[in-house]
Each structure stands twice: as structure tokens, then as C-alpha cells.
């Protein structure tokens, strides 16, 4: 298996540009995710890598092979790239075994199909047809079919979008485990930040046809490149701050920083909702506020807090808490725990 390297990639439809200088590297055997809003170019990027859409310029390499450099373009069938579309696109007239083995040569087909049926957990369902399978089982068949010719790279274009929430979580975890067992290099495209954070070894956040930031899930979540990336990876609280001597002076007191930053009087720092603590009484570093909304989410409560308007205070903060929250309208005292992150 080989890694993927993309440099200076431009592509579009006619005169309309879609991809504007994409640079991306996916290590050998890694699970990567391209995360971004609808219309940012995620699916176009996958189609260019797969060979379904031409690049205008730039270069795509898989291992030491050039797939597309804007002049020479390797046909899709010669790229050794597997592709799983959003709807699975199974052949309705073929069984599970028939779908998985479609396109394989006769020699070794039976053994390869049996190997993949076991890998995706469908043993005993080989003779069933797509309409006899659940949504999750259909996605596993689509994955097995894409893996059957032993591609060097597997592309997944929002393959879990049509599944309900519980099944989506289960199937996503199963697929990630299968790909790791197979040692397959893969790229998942999604607009769901939770999906990206739980699936990938490396995430590329895409915005307006460009990669805004690439890194591990932990790095992107806690150390985003800017406020836009911060908000796309999950809810974020932005605080006005003065940066001096490696820390941020805020309305909530002095907070240590996760990143080095130049001294500045008008800076912005980020803290995540889990860092926001609520207390019934004041103590040093707290700010008086009012509970505006509260939503129970099963695993925690999402509490929206309104502070007094001021130059150094945000008008609204979000907190995630595990214990029973105050009532709507209650006065609380808010503190920030942990490190803040400077957002340039």
C-alpha cells in the first residue's frame, strides 16, 4: 500500500474554479478525512483523485506513480483506487457474493470473495440480494466490493449519510476497524465533524476550494489555525484577550496558552465548552452571567449563558456540563479552566 501526495491541485467545471491549489499528504496506511461544508469542493477532490474528473494543473501521486499532473492523466481503471459512493450503488440483480466479486478475474475469485465476506462480517449472507439487506449491511457490501481488487487507496464519499444516527456510529466504527485490519490507505469525505474526529488519523479541513488546516484530530480540535476552523470542529467560545508573556489576560483572569503568540492588546482566544464551569457563588476569576437556554443531550447538558455586554466580554457562552444544570433565568458565576488557544 502507498501513500497519497497532492500538490498545487486546481480543478473546476468549465471556467468555474472549484479546487484552488490543494496540497495534501496522506501517509501510507492512514485513515484520512476531508472535512468541510457543502459546496467547498470535497466531492470534486475525490472525483479528481479517482480519475472521474480532470485536474487543470498540479500533481497527484500515489506512491511513486503520477495519477494526474494536468497534462498526463492516468485512466481511472488503471489507478488502483477504490471508490465507495454515498448510496453504495450495488447491483440489485446480483447477490452479496456477486456484487463483491464483480470485475474480478475467475482465478481466485471465490477465495477473495470468501475472504472479504468474512472481513466485513457478512458470513452466511452471501446469497442474499441488496433488497434483503439492512442499510448497514449494504454499505459493508459496497466496501467489500471496493476492496476486492486490492486498491492502493480507497475513497469514501459520505458513505454513512443515509444511515440513522445509531447505525451510522456503529457502521463507521466497523469500517474504520476493517480498513485498519486490511492496512488500507483511505480518505473519507464528510461535513460531520464528529464523524471526522472519531474516524480519522489525519483531518484536512477544506474551505472555499482550499485546505485551511491539516493535522491530527486532537491538534485540530485544541489548536485550530483560525476561528473558522475552530468552529467547524465543534462549538467554540471566543474571548477578547491581551497576550503577554505567553498567557492571555481575559475577563476570566489570566489563562495559559496552548500556542506561542506575539504580544498583542486586541487578540482573540478560544476555549471549548467543556472548559466553561458554572458556580452558584463568586470566586476569583468568575464572571456573573444568566442561564438563557439548556438542552439535555443524553450524555450531558448544553447550557447557553448570557453575560453582560462589554468590550472584553462575549455576549454569549456555551458550556457542556454533566451534572443537573441551573434553571433558565438563574444567575451563575462563570469560570474558565485549562488552556486557551490564540486564534490569529
Coordinates of C-alpha atoms in Angstrom, one line a residue:
X1 CA 0.0 0.0 0.0
X2 CA 1.2 3.5 -0.8
X3 CA 0.6 7.0 0.5
X4 CA -1.1 9.8 -1.4
X5 CA 0.6 13.1 -2.3
X6 CA -1.2 16.1 -3.8
X7 CA 0.4 19.4 -4.6
X8 CA -0.9 22.6 -6.2
X9 CA -4.1 20.9 -7.4
X10 CA -6.5 23.1 -9.4
X11 CA -9.8 21.8 -11.0
X12 CA -13.2 23.1 -11.9
X13 CA -16.1 22.9 -14.2
X14 CA -15.6 25.0 -17.4
X15 CA -14.5 28.4 -16.3
X16 CA -15.7 27.9 -12.8
X17 CA -12.9 27.1 -10.4
X18 CA -13.6 24.5 -7.6
X19 CA -10.2 23.4 -6.3
X20 CA -7.8 26.3 -5.8
X21 CA -4.3 25.0 -5.1
X22 CA -4.9 21.9 -2.9
X23 CA -1.9 20.5 -1.0
X24 CA -2.5 17.2 0.8
X25 CA -0.4 14.3 2.0
X26 CA -1.9 11.1 3.4
X27 CA 0.6 8.7 4.9
X28 CA 0.8 5.0 3.9
X29 CA -1.9 3.0 5.7
X30 CA -3.5 6.1 7.3
X31 CA -7.2 6.9 7.5
X32 CA -7.7 10.5 6.4
X33 CA -10.8 12.7 6.4
X34 CA -11.6 15.7 4.2
X35 CA -14.0 17.8 6.3
X36 CA -15.9 20.8 5.0
X37 CA -19.3 22.4 4.3
X38 CA -21.4 21.6 1.3
X39 CA -20.0 23.3 -1.9
X40 CA -16.4 23.6 -0.7
X41 CA -15.1 21.1 -3.2
X42 CA -14.8 17.9 -1.2
X43 CA -16.5 15.6 -3.6
X44 CA -14.8 17.2 -6.6
X45 CA -11.5 16.5 -4.9
X46 CA -12.4 12.8 -4.5
X47 CA -13.5 12.6 -8.2
X48 CA -10.2 14.1 -9.4
X49 CA -8.2 11.6 -7.3
X50 CA -10.4 8.7 -8.6
X51 CA -9.9 9.8 -12.2
X52 CA -13.6 10.7 -12.8
X53 CA -12.7 14.4 -13.3
X54 CA -9.6 16.0 -14.8
X55 CA -7.2 18.3 -13.0
X56 CA -6.4 21.6 -14.6
X57 CA -2.9 21.8 -13.0
X58 CA -1.0 20.5 -10.1
X59 CA 0.0 16.9 -9.4
X60 CA -1.5 13.8 -7.8
X61 CA 0.9 10.9 -6.9
X62 CA 0.1 7.5 -5.4
X63 CA 3.3 6.1 -4.1
X64 CA 5.8 6.8 -6.9
X65 CA 3.1 6.8 -9.7
X66 CA 1.8 10.1 -11.2
X67 CA -2.0 9.8 -11.5
X68 CA -2.7 13.3 -12.9
X69 CA -0.5 16.4 -13.4
X70 CA -2.8 18.5 -15.6
X71 CA -1.2 17.1 -18.8
X72 CA -0.8 13.4 -18.4
X73 CA -3.9 11.7 -16.9
X74 CA -3.9 8.0 -15.9
X75 CA -7.3 6.4 -16.7
X76 CA -9.5 5.7 -13.7
X77 CA -9.4 1.9 -14.3
X78 CA -5.5 1.9 -14.1
X79 CA -5.2 4.0 -10.9
X80 CA -5.7 1.2 -8.4
X81 CA -8.1 3.5 -6.5
X82 CA -11.3 2.1 -5.0
X83 CA -14.4 4.3 -4.6
X84 CA -17.5 3.9 -2.4
X85 CA -20.3 6.4 -3.3
X86 CA -22.8 7.8 -0.9
X87 CA -25.6 5.4 -1.9
X88 CA -23.4 2.3 -2.2
X89 CA -24.6 1.7 -5.8
X90 CA -25.0 -2.0 -5.5
X91 CA -26.2 -4.1 -8.5
X92 CA -29.8 -5.1 -7.5
X93 CA -29.8 -8.2 -9.6
X94 CA -26.6 -9.6 -8.1
X95 CA -26.2 -11.4 -4.7
X96 CA -23.8 -10.3 -2.0
X97 CA -21.1 -12.6 -3.4
X98 CA -21.9 -11.4 -7.0
X99 CA -21.6 -7.8 -6.0
X100 CA -18.3 -8.3 -4.2
X101 CA -16.8 -10.4 -7.0
X102 CA -18.0 -8.2 -9.8
X103 CA -15.0 -7.4 -12.1
X104 CA -12.6 -9.9 -10.5
X105 CA -11.0 -12.5 -12.8
X106 CA -12.2 -16.1 -12.4
X107 CA -9.0 -17.3 -11.0
X108 CA -9.1 -16.8 -7.2
X109 CA -12.5 -15.0 -7.3
X110 CA -14.2 -17.5 -4.9
X111 CA -11.4 -17.3 -2.3
X112 CA -11.2 -13.5 -2.5
X113 CA -15.0 -13.1 -2.1
X114 CA -14.9 -15.5 0.9
X115 CA -12.1 -13.6 2.5
X116 CA -13.9 -10.3 2.1
X117 CA -17.3 -11.6 3.3
X118 CA -15.6 -12.7 6.5
X119 CA -13.7 -9.3 6.8
X120 CA -16.9 -7.3 6.6
X121 CA -18.9 -9.6 8.8
X122 CA -21.4 -10.9 6.3
X123 CA -20.7 -14.7 6.6
X124 CA -23.9 -16.6 5.8
X125 CA -25.4 -13.8 3.7
X126 CA -23.6 -14.5 0.5
X127 CA -26.7 -15.4 -1.4
X128 CA -28.9 -12.6 -0.3
X129 CA -29.7 -9.7 -2.7
X130 CA -29.4 -6.0 -1.8
X131 CA -33.1 -5.5 -1.1
X132 CA -32.8 -8.3 1.5
X133 CA -30.1 -6.4 3.5
X134 CA -30.2 -3.6 6.0
X135 CA -28.7 -0.2 5.2
X136 CA -25.6 -1.0 7.2
X137 CA -25.2 -4.4 5.5
X138 CA -25.5 -2.8 2.1
X139 CA -22.7 -0.4 3.0
X140 CA -20.5 -3.3 4.1
X141 CA -21.0 -5.0 0.7
X142 CA -20.1 -1.7 -1.1
X143 CA -17.0 -1.5 1.0
X144 CA -16.0 -5.1 0.3
X145 CA -16.6 -4.6 -3.5
X146 CA -14.3 -1.6 -3.4
X147 CA -11.6 -3.6 -1.5
X148 CA -11.9 -6.7 -3.7
X149 CA -9.3 -5.7 -6.4
X150 CA -6.9 -4.7 -3.6
X151 CA -6.7 -0.9 -4.3
X152 CA -3.7 1.1 -3.1
X153 CA -6.2 3.8 -2.0
X154 CA -9.8 3.7 -1.0
X155 CA -12.1 6.8 -1.3
X156 CA -15.3 7.1 0.6
X157 CA -17.8 9.8 -0.4
X158 CA -20.0 10.4 2.7
X159 CA -21.0 6.6 2.7
X160 CA -22.8 6.8 6.1
X161 CA -25.0 9.8 5.4
X162 CA -28.2 7.8 4.7
X163 CA -28.0 5.7 7.9
X164 CA -29.8 6.6 11.1
X165 CA -27.7 8.1 13.9
X166 CA -27.1 4.9 15.9
X167 CA -26.4 2.7 12.9
X168 CA -24.2 5.4 11.5
X169 CA -21.9 5.3 14.5
X170 CA -21.8 1.5 14.6
X171 CA -21.1 1.1 10.9
X172 CA -18.5 3.9 10.9
X173 CA -16.6 2.2 13.7
X174 CA -16.8 -1.2 11.9
X175 CA -15.5 0.3 8.7
X176 CA -12.6 2.0 10.4
X177 CA -11.6 -1.2 12.1
X178 CA -11.9 -3.2 8.9
X179 CA -9.7 -0.7 7.0
X180 CA -7.1 -0.8 9.7
X181 CA -7.0 -4.6 9.7
X182 CA -6.6 -4.5 5.9
X183 CA -3.9 -1.9 6.1
X184 CA -5.7 0.2 3.5
X185 CA -4.9 3.9 2.9
X186 CA -8.3 5.6 2.8
X187 CA -9.9 9.1 2.5
X188 CA -13.4 9.8 3.9
X189 CA -15.2 12.9 2.8
X190 CA -17.8 14.3 5.3
X191 CA -19.3 17.5 6.6
X192 CA -19.8 16.0 10.1
X193 CA -17.1 17.0 12.5
X194 CA -17.9 14.2 15.0
X195 CA -17.5 11.7 12.2
X196 CA -14.1 13.1 11.2
X197 CA -12.9 13.2 14.8
X198 CA -13.8 9.6 15.5
X199 CA -12.8 8.1 12.2
X200 CA -9.5 9.7 11.0
X201 CA -5.8 9.6 11.9
X202 CA -5.4 12.9 10.0
X203 CA -8.1 15.5 9.1
X204 CA -7.9 18.2 6.3
X205 CA -10.4 21.0 6.9
X206 CA -11.5 22.3 3.5
X207 CA -12.9 25.8 2.8
X208 CA -13.6 27.5 -0.5
X209 CA -11.6 25.1 -2.5
X210 CA -8.5 25.2 -0.3
X211 CA -7.2 23.3 2.7
X212 CA -7.4 25.6 5.7
X213 CA -5.6 23.2 8.0
X214 CA -4.3 19.6 8.2
X215 CA -3.4 17.7 11.3
X216 CA -4.4 15.0 13.8
X217 CA -7.9 15.2 15.3
X218 CA -6.5 16.3 18.7
X219 CA -4.4 19.0 17.2
X220 CA -7.1 20.5 15.1
X221 CA -9.7 20.4 17.9
X222 CA -7.5 22.0 20.5
X223 CA -5.1 24.1 18.3
X224 CA -7.1 25.3 15.2
X225 CA -5.4 27.6 12.7
X226 CA -8.2 30.2 13.0
X227 CA -11.7 30.9 14.3
X228 CA -13.3 29.3 11.2
X229 CA -11.5 26.0 11.7
X230 CA -12.3 26.2 15.4
X231 CA -16.0 26.5 14.9
X232 CA -16.1 23.8 12.2
X233 CA -14.5 21.3 14.5
X234 CA -17.2 21.9 17.2
X235 CA -18.7 24.7 19.2
X236 CA -16.1 27.3 20.4
X237 CA -16.2 30.2 22.8
X238 CA -14.1 33.2 21.6
X239 CA -12.8 35.6 24.2
X240 CA -11.2 39.0 23.8
X241 CA -7.7 39.0 25.4
X242 CA -4.4 40.8 25.8
X243 CA -1.5 38.5 25.2
X244 CA 1.7 39.0 27.2
X245 CA 4.5 36.7 28.5
X246 CA 2.9 33.6 26.9
X247 CA -0.5 33.9 28.6
X248 CA -3.8 35.6 27.8
X249 CA -5.4 38.2 30.1
X250 CA -9.2 37.9 29.8
X251 CA -12.3 38.9 31.7
X252 CA -12.0 35.5 33.4
X253 CA -8.4 36.1 34.6
X254 CA -5.1 35.0 33.1
X255 CA -5.2 31.9 31.0
X256 CA -2.2 29.9 29.8
X257 CA -1.9 29.5 26.0
X258 CA -1.6 26.2 24.0
X259 CA 0.5 28.1 21.4
X260 CA 3.2 30.7 21.2
X261 CA 1.8 34.1 20.3
X262 CA 3.2 37.6 19.8
X263 CA 2.2 40.1 22.4
X264 CA -1.0 41.9 21.4
X265 CA -3.6 44.1 23.0
X266 CA -6.5 43.2 20.8
X267 CA -6.3 39.4 20.4
X268 CA -8.9 36.6 20.3
X269 CA -8.5 33.3 22.1
X270 CA -10.6 30.2 22.0
X271 CA -11.9 27.9 24.8
X272 CA -14.1 24.8 24.3
X273 CA -17.5 24.4 26.0
X274 CA -16.1 21.7 28.3
X275 CA -13.7 24.3 29.8
X276 CA -16.6 26.5 30.9
X277 CA -17.5 25.9 34.6
X278 CA -20.6 27.2 36.4
X279 CA -20.8 28.0 40.1
X280 CA -23.6 29.3 42.4
X281 CA -21.3 31.9 44.1
X282 CA -18.5 34.1 43.0
X283 CA -14.7 33.4 43.5
X284 CA -11.6 35.0 41.8
X285 CA -11.7 34.7 38.0
X286 CA -15.5 34.3 37.7
X287 CA -17.9 36.5 35.7
X288 CA -21.6 36.9 36.6
X289 CA -24.0 35.7 34.0
X290 CA -27.5 34.4 33.4
X291 CA -28.7 31.0 32.1
X292 CA -30.6 31.6 28.8
X293 CA -31.1 28.1 27.4
X294 CA -30.5 24.5 28.5
X295 CA -30.8 21.3 26.4
X296 CA -30.4 17.7 27.7
X297 CA -28.4 15.7 25.2
X298 CA -28.4 12.3 26.9
X299 CA -24.6 12.3 27.7
X300 CA -24.6 15.9 29.0
X301 CA -26.3 19.2 29.2
X302 CA -25.7 22.1 26.7
X303 CA -26.1 25.3 28.6
X304 CA -26.2 28.7 26.9
X305 CA -25.1 31.6 29.2
X306 CA -25.6 35.3 28.6
X307 CA -23.1 37.7 30.1
X308 CA -23.2 41.5 30.4
X309 CA -22.2 43.2 27.2
X310 CA -18.8 44.8 27.3
X311 CA -15.6 45.3 25.3
X312 CA -13.9 42.4 27.0
X313 CA -16.9 40.0 27.4
X314 CA -18.6 37.8 24.9
X315 CA -22.4 38.3 24.8
X316 CA -22.9 34.5 24.9
X317 CA -21.0 31.4 26.2
X318 CA -21.7 27.7 25.7
X319 CA -20.9 25.2 28.4
X320 CA -21.2 21.4 28.4
X321 CA -21.8 20.0 31.9
X322 CA -22.5 16.5 33.2
X323 CA -24.5 17.4 36.4
X324 CA -28.0 18.8 36.6
X325 CA -27.8 22.4 35.4
X326 CA -29.2 25.6 36.9
X327 CA -32.7 26.7 35.8
X328 CA -33.2 29.0 32.9
X329 CA -33.1 32.6 34.2
X330 CA -30.8 31.7 37.1
X331 CA -27.8 33.8 37.9
X332 CA -24.5 31.9 37.8
X333 CA -20.8 32.7 38.1
X334 CA -18.7 31.5 35.2
X335 CA -15.0 30.4 35.2
X336 CA -12.7 29.1 32.5
X337 CA -10.4 26.2 33.3
X338 CA -7.4 24.9 31.3
X339 CA -5.5 26.5 28.4
X340 CA -6.8 28.9 25.8
X341 CA -5.8 28.9 22.2
X342 CA -4.8 32.1 20.3
X343 CA -6.8 32.4 17.1
X344 CA -5.0 34.8 14.7

